[in-house]
CSV table of C-alpha atoms in Angstrom, one decimal:
chain,number,residue,atom,x,y,z
A,246,MET,CA,154.9,82.4,77.0
A,247,SER,CA,151.2,81.5,76.9
A,248,VAL,CA,149.8,79.1,74.2
A,249,GLN,CA,148.0,82.0,72.5
A,250,ASP,CA,151.2,84.0,72.4
A,251,LYS,CA,153.1,81.1,70.9
A,252,LEU,CA,150.4,80.7,68.2
A,253,GLU,CA,150.6,84.4,67.4
A,254,ALA,CA,154.4,84.1,67.0
A,255,ILE,CA,154.0,81.1,64.7
A,256,PHE,CA,151.5,83.0,62.5
A,257,ALA,CA,153.9,86.0,62.3
A,258,SER,CA,156.6,83.7,61.2
A,259,VAL,CA,154.4,82.1,58.6
A,260,LYS,CA,153.5,85.5,57.2
A,261,ARG,CA,157.2,86.6,57.1
A,262,ARG,CA,158.4,83.4,55.5
A,263,ASN,CA,155.5,83.3,52.9
A,264,PRO,CA,155.1,87.0,51.8
A,265,GLY,CA,152.2,88.0,49.6
A,266,GLU,CA,150.4,84.6,50.0
A,267,ASP,CA,147.1,85.9,51.4
A,268,GLU,CA,145.1,82.8,50.8
A,269,PHE,CA,147.7,80.6,52.6
A,270,HIS,CA,147.8,83.1,55.5
A,271,GLN,CA,144.0,82.9,55.8
A,272,ALA,CA,144.0,79.1,55.9
A,273,VAL,CA,146.7,79.0,58.5
A,274,ARG,CA,145.0,81.6,60.6
A,275,GLU,CA,141.7,79.7,60.6
A,276,VAL,CA,143.4,76.6,62.0
A,277,LEU,CA,145.6,78.4,64.5
A,278,ASP,CA,142.5,80.2,65.9
A,279,SER,CA,141.1,76.7,66.8
A,280,VAL,CA,143.9,74.6,68.1
A,281,ALA,CA,144.9,76.3,71.3
A,282,PRO,CA,142.8,74.0,73.5
A,283,ALA,CA,144.5,70.9,71.8
A,284,LEU,CA,147.9,72.4,72.6
A,285,ARG,CA,147.0,72.9,76.2
A,286,LYS,CA,145.7,69.3,76.5
A,287,HIS,CA,148.8,67.9,74.6
A,288,PRO,CA,151.9,70.0,75.4
A,289,GLU,CA,154.0,67.4,73.6
A,290,TYR,CA,152.7,68.9,70.3
A,291,ALA,CA,154.2,72.2,71.1
A,292,GLU,CA,157.5,70.7,72.4
A,293,ALA,CA,157.9,68.8,69.1
A,294,LYS,CA,157.1,72.0,67.1
A,295,ILE,CA,154.3,70.1,65.3
A,296,ILE,CA,152.5,73.3,64.2
A,297,GLU,CA,155.7,74.9,62.8
A,298,ARG,CA,156.4,71.7,60.9
A,299,ILE,CA,152.9,71.3,59.5
A,300,CYS,CA,152.9,74.9,58.2
A,301,GLU,CA,156.1,74.2,56.2
A,302,PRO,CA,155.4,72.0,53.2
A,303,GLU,CA,157.7,68.9,52.9
A,304,ARG,CA,158.3,69.8,49.2
A,305,GLN,CA,157.4,72.7,46.8
A,306,ILE,CA,157.9,72.1,43.1
A,307,ILE,CA,157.6,74.8,40.5
A,308,PHE,CA,158.3,74.2,36.8
A,309,ARG,CA,158.1,75.6,33.3
A,310,VAL,CA,155.3,74.2,31.0
A,311,PRO,CA,156.0,75.1,27.4
A,312,TRP,CA,153.3,74.2,24.8
A,313,GLU,CA,152.2,75.2,21.3
A,314,ASP,CA,148.8,76.4,20.2
A,315,ASP,CA,146.9,75.4,17.0
A,316,ARG,CA,148.5,78.4,15.2
A,317,GLY,CA,152.0,77.3,16.0
A,318,GLU,CA,152.6,80.0,18.7
A,319,VAL,CA,154.6,78.9,21.7
A,320,HIS,CA,153.2,79.6,25.2
A,321,ILE,CA,154.9,79.3,28.6
A,322,ASN,CA,152.9,78.6,31.7
A,323,ARG,CA,154.0,77.8,35.3
A,324,GLY,CA,153.3,74.5,36.9
A,325,PHE,CA,153.1,73.7,40.7
A,326,ARG,CA,153.0,70.7,43.0
A,327,VAL,CA,153.1,71.3,46.7
A,328,GLU,CA,153.6,68.1,48.6
A,329,PHE,CA,152.5,69.3,52.0
A,330,ASN,CA,152.6,66.4,54.4
A,331,SER,CA,152.8,62.6,54.1
A,332,ALA,CA,152.4,61.7,57.8
A,333,LEU,CA,149.2,59.7,57.1
A,334,GLY,CA,150.0,58.4,53.6
A,335,PRO,CA,151.0,59.4,50.1
A,336,TYR,CA,150.3,63.0,49.2
A,337,LYS,CA,146.8,63.4,47.8
A,338,GLY,CA,145.1,66.4,46.2
A,339,GLY,CA,143.9,67.8,43.0
A,340,LEU,CA,145.3,69.8,40.1
A,341,ARG,CA,143.8,73.2,39.3
A,342,PHE,CA,144.2,74.9,35.9
A,343,HIS,CA,143.1,78.5,36.2
A,344,PRO,CA,144.8,81.9,35.5
A,345,SER,CA,144.5,82.8,39.2
A,346,VAL,CA,146.8,80.0,40.3
A,347,TYR,CA,150.0,80.9,42.0
A,348,LEU,CA,152.1,79.4,44.8
A,349,GLY,CA,149.9,81.0,47.6
A,350,ILE,CA,146.7,79.5,46.2
A,351,ILE,CA,148.3,76.0,45.8
A,352,LYS,CA,149.7,76.2,49.4
A,353,PHE,CA,146.3,77.2,50.8
A,354,LEU,CA,144.6,74.3,49.0
A,355,GLY,CA,147.3,71.9,50.1
A,356,PHE,CA,147.1,73.0,53.7
A,357,GLU,CA,143.3,72.6,53.8
A,358,GLN,CA,143.7,69.2,52.0
A,359,LEU,CA,145.9,67.8,54.7
A,360,PHE,CA,143.3,68.2,57.4
A,361,LYS,CA,140.4,67.2,55.1
A,362,ASN,CA,142.2,64.0,54.2
A,363,ALA,CA,142.9,63.2,57.8
A,364,LEU,CA,139.2,63.6,58.7
A,365,THR,CA,138.2,60.9,56.1
A,366,GLY,CA,140.1,58.3,58.2
A,367,MET,CA,141.7,57.1,55.0
A,368,PRO,CA,145.5,56.6,54.7
A,369,ILE,CA,146.3,59.7,52.6
A,370,GLY,CA,148.5,62.7,53.2
A,371,GLY,CA,147.9,66.2,51.8
A,372,GLY,CA,149.1,68.0,48.6
A,373,LYS,CA,147.9,70.1,45.8
A,374,GLY,CA,149.1,71.3,42.3
A,375,GLY,CA,148.1,73.0,39.2
A,376,SER,CA,149.0,75.7,36.7
A,377,ASP,CA,148.1,79.3,35.6
A,378,PHE,CA,147.0,77.8,32.3
A,379,ASP,CA,143.4,78.8,31.3
A,380,PRO,CA,141.6,76.0,29.4
A,381,LYS,CA,138.7,78.3,28.5
A,382,GLY,CA,138.5,78.9,24.8
A,383,ARG,CA,141.2,76.3,24.0
A,384,SER,CA,140.7,73.5,21.6
A,385,GLU,CA,140.8,69.8,22.5
A,386,ARG,CA,144.2,69.5,20.9
A,387,GLU,CA,145.6,72.5,22.7
A,388,ILE,CA,144.4,71.2,26.0
A,389,MET,CA,145.9,67.8,25.2
A,390,ARG,CA,149.3,69.3,24.3
A,391,PHE,CA,149.3,71.4,27.5
A,392,CYS,CA,148.5,68.3,29.6
A,393,GLN,CA,151.2,66.3,28.0
A,394,SER,CA,153.8,69.0,28.6
A,395,PHE,CA,152.7,69.4,32.2
A,396,MET,CA,153.0,65.7,32.9
A,397,THR,CA,156.4,65.5,31.1
A,398,GLU,CA,157.7,67.3,34.2
A,399,LEU,CA,155.3,66.2,36.9
A,400,TYR,CA,155.7,62.4,36.3
A,401,ARG,CA,159.0,62.3,38.0
A,402,HIS,CA,157.4,63.6,41.3
A,403,ILE,CA,154.3,61.3,41.5
A,404,GLY,CA,153.4,57.7,41.9
A,405,GLU,CA,150.8,55.5,43.6
A,406,TYR,CA,152.9,55.2,46.8
A,407,THR,CA,154.3,58.8,46.6
A,408,ASP,CA,151.8,61.4,45.4
A,409,VAL,CA,148.4,60.8,43.7
A,410,PRO,CA,146.9,63.9,42.0
A,411,ALA,CA,143.3,64.3,40.9
A,412,GLY,CA,141.1,66.9,39.3
A,413,ASP,CA,140.0,70.3,40.5
A,414,ILE,CA,138.9,73.5,38.8
A,415,GLY,CA,139.8,73.3,35.1
A,416,VAL,CA,140.8,69.7,35.4
A,417,GLY,CA,138.0,67.2,34.7
A,418,GLY,CA,137.8,63.7,33.2
A,419,ARG,CA,139.2,64.9,29.8
A,420,GLU,CA,142.3,66.4,31.3
A,421,ILE,CA,142.9,63.4,33.7
A,422,GLY,CA,142.8,61.2,30.6
A,423,TYR,CA,145.4,63.1,28.8
A,424,LEU,CA,147.6,63.3,31.9
A,425,PHE,CA,147.3,59.6,32.5
A,426,GLY,CA,148.1,58.7,28.9
A,427,GLN,CA,151.3,60.8,29.0
A,428,TYR,CA,152.3,59.3,32.4
A,429,LYS,CA,151.8,55.8,30.9
A,430,ARG,CA,153.8,56.6,27.8
A,431,ILE,CA,156.8,58.1,29.7
A,432,THR,CA,157.0,55.5,32.4
A,433,ASN,CA,156.0,52.4,30.4
A,434,ARG,CA,153.8,51.4,33.4
A,435,TYR,CA,150.0,51.0,33.6
A,436,GLU,CA,149.9,52.4,37.1
A,437,SER,CA,146.2,52.9,37.6
A,438,GLY,CA,146.6,54.3,41.1
A,439,VAL,CA,148.8,57.2,40.1
A,440,LEU,CA,145.8,59.5,39.3
A,441,THR,CA,142.2,59.5,40.5
A,442,GLY,CA,139.2,60.9,38.7
A,443,LYS,CA,139.8,58.6,35.8
A,444,GLY,CA,137.2,57.4,33.3
A,445,LEU,CA,135.3,54.3,34.1
A,446,SER,CA,136.8,52.6,30.9
A,447,TYR,CA,140.3,52.7,32.3
A,448,GLY,CA,140.3,52.3,36.1
A,449,GLY,CA,138.0,55.0,37.3
A,450,ALA,CA,135.4,54.6,40.1
A,451,GLN,CA,131.7,55.0,40.3
A,452,VAL,CA,130.4,58.1,42.2
A,453,ARG,CA,133.8,59.9,41.8
A,454,ARG,CA,132.2,62.6,39.7
A,455,GLU,CA,129.3,63.1,42.1
A,456,ALA,CA,131.2,62.6,45.3
A,457,THR,CA,132.1,66.2,46.4
A,458,GLY,CA,128.5,67.5,45.9
A,459,TYR,CA,126.9,64.4,47.3
A,460,GLY,CA,129.3,64.4,50.2
A,461,ALA,CA,128.5,68.0,51.2
A,462,VAL,CA,124.8,67.3,51.2
A,463,PHE,CA,125.3,64.1,53.2
A,464,PHE,CA,127.2,66.3,55.8
A,465,ALA,CA,124.3,68.8,55.8
A,466,GLU,CA,121.9,65.9,56.3
A,467,GLU,CA,123.8,64.9,59.4
A,468,MET,CA,123.8,68.5,60.7
A,469,LEU,CA,120.0,68.6,60.2
A,470,ARG,CA,119.6,65.2,61.9
A,471,ALA,CA,121.6,66.3,64.9
A,472,ASP,CA,118.9,69.0,65.3
A,473,GLY,CA,116.1,66.5,64.8
A,474,ASP,CA,115.4,67.8,61.3
A,475,SER,CA,115.8,66.8,57.7
A,476,PHE,CA,115.9,68.2,54.1
A,477,ASP,CA,112.1,67.7,53.7
A,478,GLY,CA,110.6,71.0,52.5
A,479,LYS,CA,113.8,73.0,52.9
A,480,ARG,CA,114.6,75.8,50.4
A,481,VAL,CA,118.3,75.6,49.4
A,482,VAL,CA,120.6,77.8,47.4
A,483,VAL,CA,123.8,76.4,45.8
A,484,SER,CA,126.4,78.7,44.4
A,485,GLY,CA,128.2,77.7,41.2
A,486,SER,CA,127.0,75.4,38.5
A,487,GLY,CA,130.0,73.2,38.0
A,488,ASN,CA,130.6,69.6,39.1
A,489,VAL,CA,130.2,70.2,42.8
A,490,ALA,CA,127.1,72.4,42.5
A,491,ILE,CA,125.3,70.1,40.0
A,492,TYR,CA,125.6,67.0,42.1
A,493,ALA,CA,124.8,68.8,45.4
A,494,ILE,CA,121.6,70.0,43.7
A,495,GLU,CA,120.8,66.4,42.6
A,496,LYS,CA,121.3,65.0,46.1
A,497,VAL,CA,119.3,67.8,47.8
A,498,HIS,CA,116.4,67.0,45.5
A,499,GLN,CA,116.6,63.3,46.2
A,500,LEU,CA,116.5,64.0,50.0
A,501,GLY,CA,113.4,66.1,49.7
A,502,GLY,CA,114.8,69.6,49.6
A,503,THR,CA,114.3,72.2,46.8
A,504,VAL,CA,117.3,74.1,45.3
A,505,VAL,CA,115.8,77.4,44.1
A,506,ALA,CA,119.0,79.2,42.8
A,507,CYS,CA,122.4,78.5,41.4
A,508,SER,CA,125.0,80.6,39.6
A,509,ASP,CA,128.1,81.1,37.5
A,510,SER,CA,130.5,84.0,37.1
A,511,SER,CA,127.9,85.9,35.0
A,512,GLY,CA,125.1,85.9,37.5
A,513,TYR,CA,122.5,83.7,39.0
A,514,VAL,CA,119.3,81.8,38.1
A,515,HIS,CA,116.3,81.8,40.4
A,516,ASP,CA,113.7,79.1,39.9
A,517,ASP,CA,111.0,78.9,42.6
A,518,LYS,CA,109.8,75.6,41.2
A,519,GLY,CA,113.2,74.1,41.9
A,520,ILE,CA,116.3,74.0,39.6
A,521,ASN,CA,115.6,71.6,36.7
A,522,LEU,CA,118.7,69.4,36.7
A,523,GLU,CA,118.1,68.1,33.2
A,524,VAL,CA,118.2,71.6,31.7
A,525,LEU,CA,121.1,72.7,33.9
A,526,LYS,CA,123.2,69.6,32.9
A,527,GLU,CA,122.4,70.3,29.2
A,528,VAL,CA,123.5,73.9,29.6
A,529,LYS,CA,126.7,73.4,31.7
A,530,GLU,CA,127.9,69.8,31.0
A,531,VAL,CA,126.9,69.4,27.4
A,532,ARG,CA,126.9,72.8,25.8
A,533,ARG,CA,129.4,74.3,28.3
A,534,ALA,CA,127.3,77.5,28.0
A,535,ARG,CA,126.6,80.4,30.4
A,536,ILE,CA,123.9,79.9,32.9
A,537,HIS,CA,121.5,82.5,31.4
A,538,GLU,CA,120.7,79.9,28.8
A,539,TYR,CA,118.8,78.0,31.5
A,540,VAL,CA,116.1,80.8,31.4
A,541,ASP,CA,115.9,80.4,27.6
A,542,ALA,CA,114.6,76.8,28.2
A,543,LEU,CA,112.5,77.7,31.2
A,544,PRO,CA,111.1,81.2,30.9
A,545,HIS,CA,109.3,81.1,34.3
A,546,ALA,CA,112.8,81.3,35.9
A,547,SER,CA,114.7,84.5,36.2
A,548,PHE,CA,118.3,85.4,35.5
A,549,VAL,CA,120.0,88.2,37.5
A,550,PRO,CA,123.2,89.3,35.7
A,551,GLY,CA,126.0,90.0,38.1
A,552,GLY,CA,123.7,89.5,41.1
A,553,ARG,CA,124.4,88.0,44.5
A,554,LEU,CA,122.9,84.5,44.8
A,555,TRP,CA,122.7,85.0,48.6
A,556,ASP,CA,119.9,87.6,48.1
A,557,VAL,CA,117.5,84.6,47.5
A,558,PRO,CA,115.9,83.6,50.9
A,559,CYS,CA,116.7,80.0,52.0
A,560,GLN,CA,117.1,77.8,55.0
A,561,VAL,CA,120.3,76.0,53.8
A,562,ALA,CA,123.1,77.6,51.8
A,563,ILE,CA,125.9,75.6,50.0
A,564,PRO,CA,128.6,77.8,48.6
A,565,SER,CA,130.3,75.7,45.9
A,566,ALA,CA,132.0,78.0,43.5
A,567,THR,CA,135.4,79.4,44.7
A,568,GLN,CA,137.3,80.8,47.6
A,569,ASN,CA,136.0,83.9,49.5
A,570,GLU,CA,132.8,84.2,47.4
A,571,LEU,CA,130.6,84.6,50.5
A,572,THR,CA,131.3,87.9,52.3
A,573,ALA,CA,130.2,89.3,55.7
A,574,ALA,CA,127.5,91.3,53.9
A,575,ASP,CA,126.3,88.2,52.1
A,576,ALA,CA,126.2,86.4,55.5
A,577,ARG,CA,124.0,89.1,57.0
A,578,THR,CA,121.7,88.8,54.0
A,579,LEU,CA,121.4,85.0,54.4
A,580,ILE,CA,120.7,85.4,58.2
A,581,ALA,CA,118.0,87.9,57.5
A,582,GLY,CA,116.5,85.6,54.9
A,583,GLY,CA,116.1,82.8,57.5
A,584,CYS,CA,119.2,80.7,56.7
A,585,THR,CA,120.1,78.3,59.6
A,586,ILE,CA,122.8,76.0,58.0
A,587,VAL,CA,125.7,76.9,55.8
A,588,VAL,CA,127.8,74.0,54.3
A,589,GLU,CA,131.0,74.7,52.3
A,590,GLY,CA,131.0,72.7,49.1
A,591,ALA,CA,134.1,74.6,47.8
A,592,ASN,CA,137.4,75.2,49.4
A,593,MET,CA,137.3,78.2,51.8
A,594,PRO,CA,134.4,80.0,50.0
A,595,THR,CA,133.5,81.9,53.1
A,596,THR,CA,135.5,84.9,54.3
A,597,PRO,CA,136.6,85.0,58.0
A,598,ASP,CA,134.2,87.9,58.7
A,599,ALA,CA,131.3,85.9,57.3
A,600,VAL,CA,132.2,82.9,59.4
A,601,ARG,CA,132.2,85.2,62.5
A,602,ALA,CA,128.8,86.6,61.5
A,603,PHE,CA,127.3,83.1,61.2
A,604,ALA,CA,128.8,82.2,64.6
A,605,ASP,CA,127.3,85.3,66.2
A,606,ALA,CA,123.9,84.5,64.8
A,607,ARG,CA,124.1,80.8,65.8
A,608,VAL,CA,123.9,79.7,62.2
A,609,ARG,CA,125.4,76.2,62.0
A,610,PHE,CA,128.4,76.4,59.7
A,611,ALA,CA,130.4,73.5,58.3
A,612,PRO,CA,133.9,74.3,56.9
A,613,GLY,CA,135.1,72.8,53.6
A,614,LYS,CA,137.8,70.6,55.2
A,615,ALA,CA,134.9,68.6,56.7
A,616,ALA,CA,132.0,69.1,54.4
A,617,ASN,CA,133.6,68.8,51.0
A,618,ALA,CA,135.8,65.9,51.8
A,619,GLY,CA,133.6,63.6,49.8
A,620,GLY,CA,135.7,64.1,46.7
A,621,VAL,CA,138.9,63.0,48.2
A,622,ALA,CA,137.1,60.2,50.1
A,623,ALA,CA,135.9,58.8,46.7
A,624,SER,CA,139.4,59.2,45.3
A,625,ALA,CA,140.8,57.1,48.1
A,626,LEU,CA,138.1,54.5,47.4
A,627,GLU,CA,139.2,54.6,43.7
A,628,MET,CA,142.8,54.0,44.9
A,629,GLN,CA,141.5,50.9,46.9
A,630,GLN,CA,139.8,49.5,43.9
A,631,ASN,CA,142.9,50.1,41.7
A,632,ALA,CA,145.1,48.4,44.2
A,633,SER,CA,142.8,45.3,44.4
A,634,ARG,CA,142.0,45.3,40.7
A,635,ASP,CA,138.4,45.5,41.6
A,636,SER,CA,135.4,47.6,40.6
A,637,TRP,CA,132.4,48.4,42.9
A,638,THR,CA,128.8,49.2,42.0
A,639,PHE,CA,127.4,52.7,42.1
A,640,ALA,CA,125.1,51.8,45.1
A,641,HIS,CA,128.0,50.2,47.1
A,642,SER,CA,130.3,53.2,46.3
A,643,GLU,CA,127.6,55.7,47.3
A,644,GLU,CA,127.0,53.9,50.6
A,645,ARG,CA,130.7,53.9,51.4
A,646,LEU,CA,130.8,57.6,50.7
A,647,ARG,CA,127.8,58.2,53.0
A,648,GLU,CA,129.4,56.2,55.8
A,649,ILE,CA,132.6,58.3,55.5
A,650,MET,CA,130.7,61.6,55.6
A,651,ARG,CA,128.7,60.4,58.6
A,652,THR,CA,132.0,59.5,60.4
A,653,ILE,CA,133.5,62.9,59.6
A,654,HIS,CA,130.4,64.6,61.0
A,655,ALA,CA,130.5,62.5,64.1
A,656,ARG,CA,134.2,63.2,64.7
A,657,CYS,CA,133.8,67.0,64.3
A,658,TYR,CA,130.7,67.0,66.5
A,659,ALA,CA,132.3,64.9,69.2
A,660,THR,CA,135.5,66.8,69.2
A,661,ALA,CA,133.7,70.2,69.5
A,662,ASP,CA,131.8,68.8,72.5
A,663,GLU,CA,135.0,67.4,74.1
A,664,TYR,CA,136.6,70.8,74.0
A,665,GLY,CA,133.6,72.7,75.3
A,666,MET,CA,132.4,74.2,72.0
A,667,PRO,CA,129.3,72.1,71.2
A,668,GLY,CA,128.0,72.6,67.7
A,669,ASN,CA,131.2,74.5,66.5
A,670,TYR,CA,132.1,72.5,63.4
A,671,VAL,CA,135.0,74.8,62.6
A,672,ALA,CA,136.7,74.0,65.9
A,673,GLY,CA,135.8,70.4,65.8
A,674,ALA,CA,137.2,69.9,62.2
A,675,ASN,CA,140.4,71.9,62.9
A,676,ILE,CA,141.2,70.2,66.2
A,677,GLU,CA,140.4,66.7,65.1
A,678,GLY,CA,142.2,67.0,61.8
A,679,PHE,CA,145.2,68.5,63.5
A,680,ARG,CA,145.3,65.9,66.2
A,681,LEU,CA,145.2,63.0,63.7
A,682,VAL,CA,148.2,64.5,61.8
A,683,ALA,CA,150.1,65.4,64.9
A,684,GLU,CA,149.9,61.9,66.4
A,685,ALA,CA,151.3,60.4,63.2
A,686,MET,CA,154.1,63.0,63.0
A,687,LEU,CA,155.1,62.3,66.7
A,688,ALA,CA,155.2,58.5,65.9
A,689,HIS,CA,157.5,59.1,62.9
A,690,GLY,CA,160.1,61.1,64.9
A,691,LEU,CA,161.8,64.3,63.8
A,692,ILE,CA,161.7,64.1,60.0
């Protein structure tokens, strides 16, 4: 049987064993489409069934989360933690609180996280968790009660040497604080390294909040540099207006580019003068309002309700909202508008058809497992500081983050070259991430 036939058989088995989990299937397919050259070069990976073992999480935990709202009504949500692979270190990955969460979403995120974490070069494995709880419209006390109930079960499965969760969609500094407080109360241990994304007052790290957005832009900067270019004078669009998008916009502006559009689920804002970060942060971080209020403060900008952000012409696009937000039709629009670089700030925000369209048009495309690794890299730096009872400056932390993103870019670029696919960041990231995990798994034996 040829290598390609073996990979097709593995994918068929993954689909059969994980029915209805479309996002997980998509994530596995993307990796399998890239790794055939690595299997030909390293037949020992196939002999040890490395791919089959990687596609099966080491542990999948599903639990009930009962909580009471402010009116005294009882609600039941479902909690998840998928501990995907610990070959390189303790499981590491965020918690997502969103009504769309189900096992397939968590498995897709955990699978992506495994290779992303490997690419950072830090000693961390891959995992992910969350709940179908929706924090929107809930009071502070309701969110606190939910987080406490969630941690009352999760605490028995995590620890600084076992599994270290962090934030994701719906889980920010507030939620991490409630989760950490409940863990401390239950265990009677001040175990700072058990969660990352903590507040600076109790063991958090500088640059953690900014890291995913900054990191994506640092990766884009390296892509531009590889072509002898820079952000100077570039028009950029960034989808979303949450944590990743806001700090991607901030760093683009610092590097000389101009972000002219951003969005939320209600539509997008177009500002040819450049998105005003002070106003955007006031709308989204302080008032937690919808993005159309940006235009109330800056009438020269325009708001397009329900519109497609990708209609705005740009040279660099950074999808930073959610999975599969950028379709093949959007890709064709971006290409026609002069876009030459696409960098994923979110997890798998680009559909497979869109990725193929970019490849056909020779648009440089950086997958999330490489480009948005800044968040988990900063989490690993937070773990280092917690372990050494140390605290680094913002400047030092940002420089460490920049070094890590440069290293990830260099690894992806060199691996793509090594396997005869120069400039193919998808292949470079998938093959290098897979190789790093595979070598560790071989060293550990059959476990």
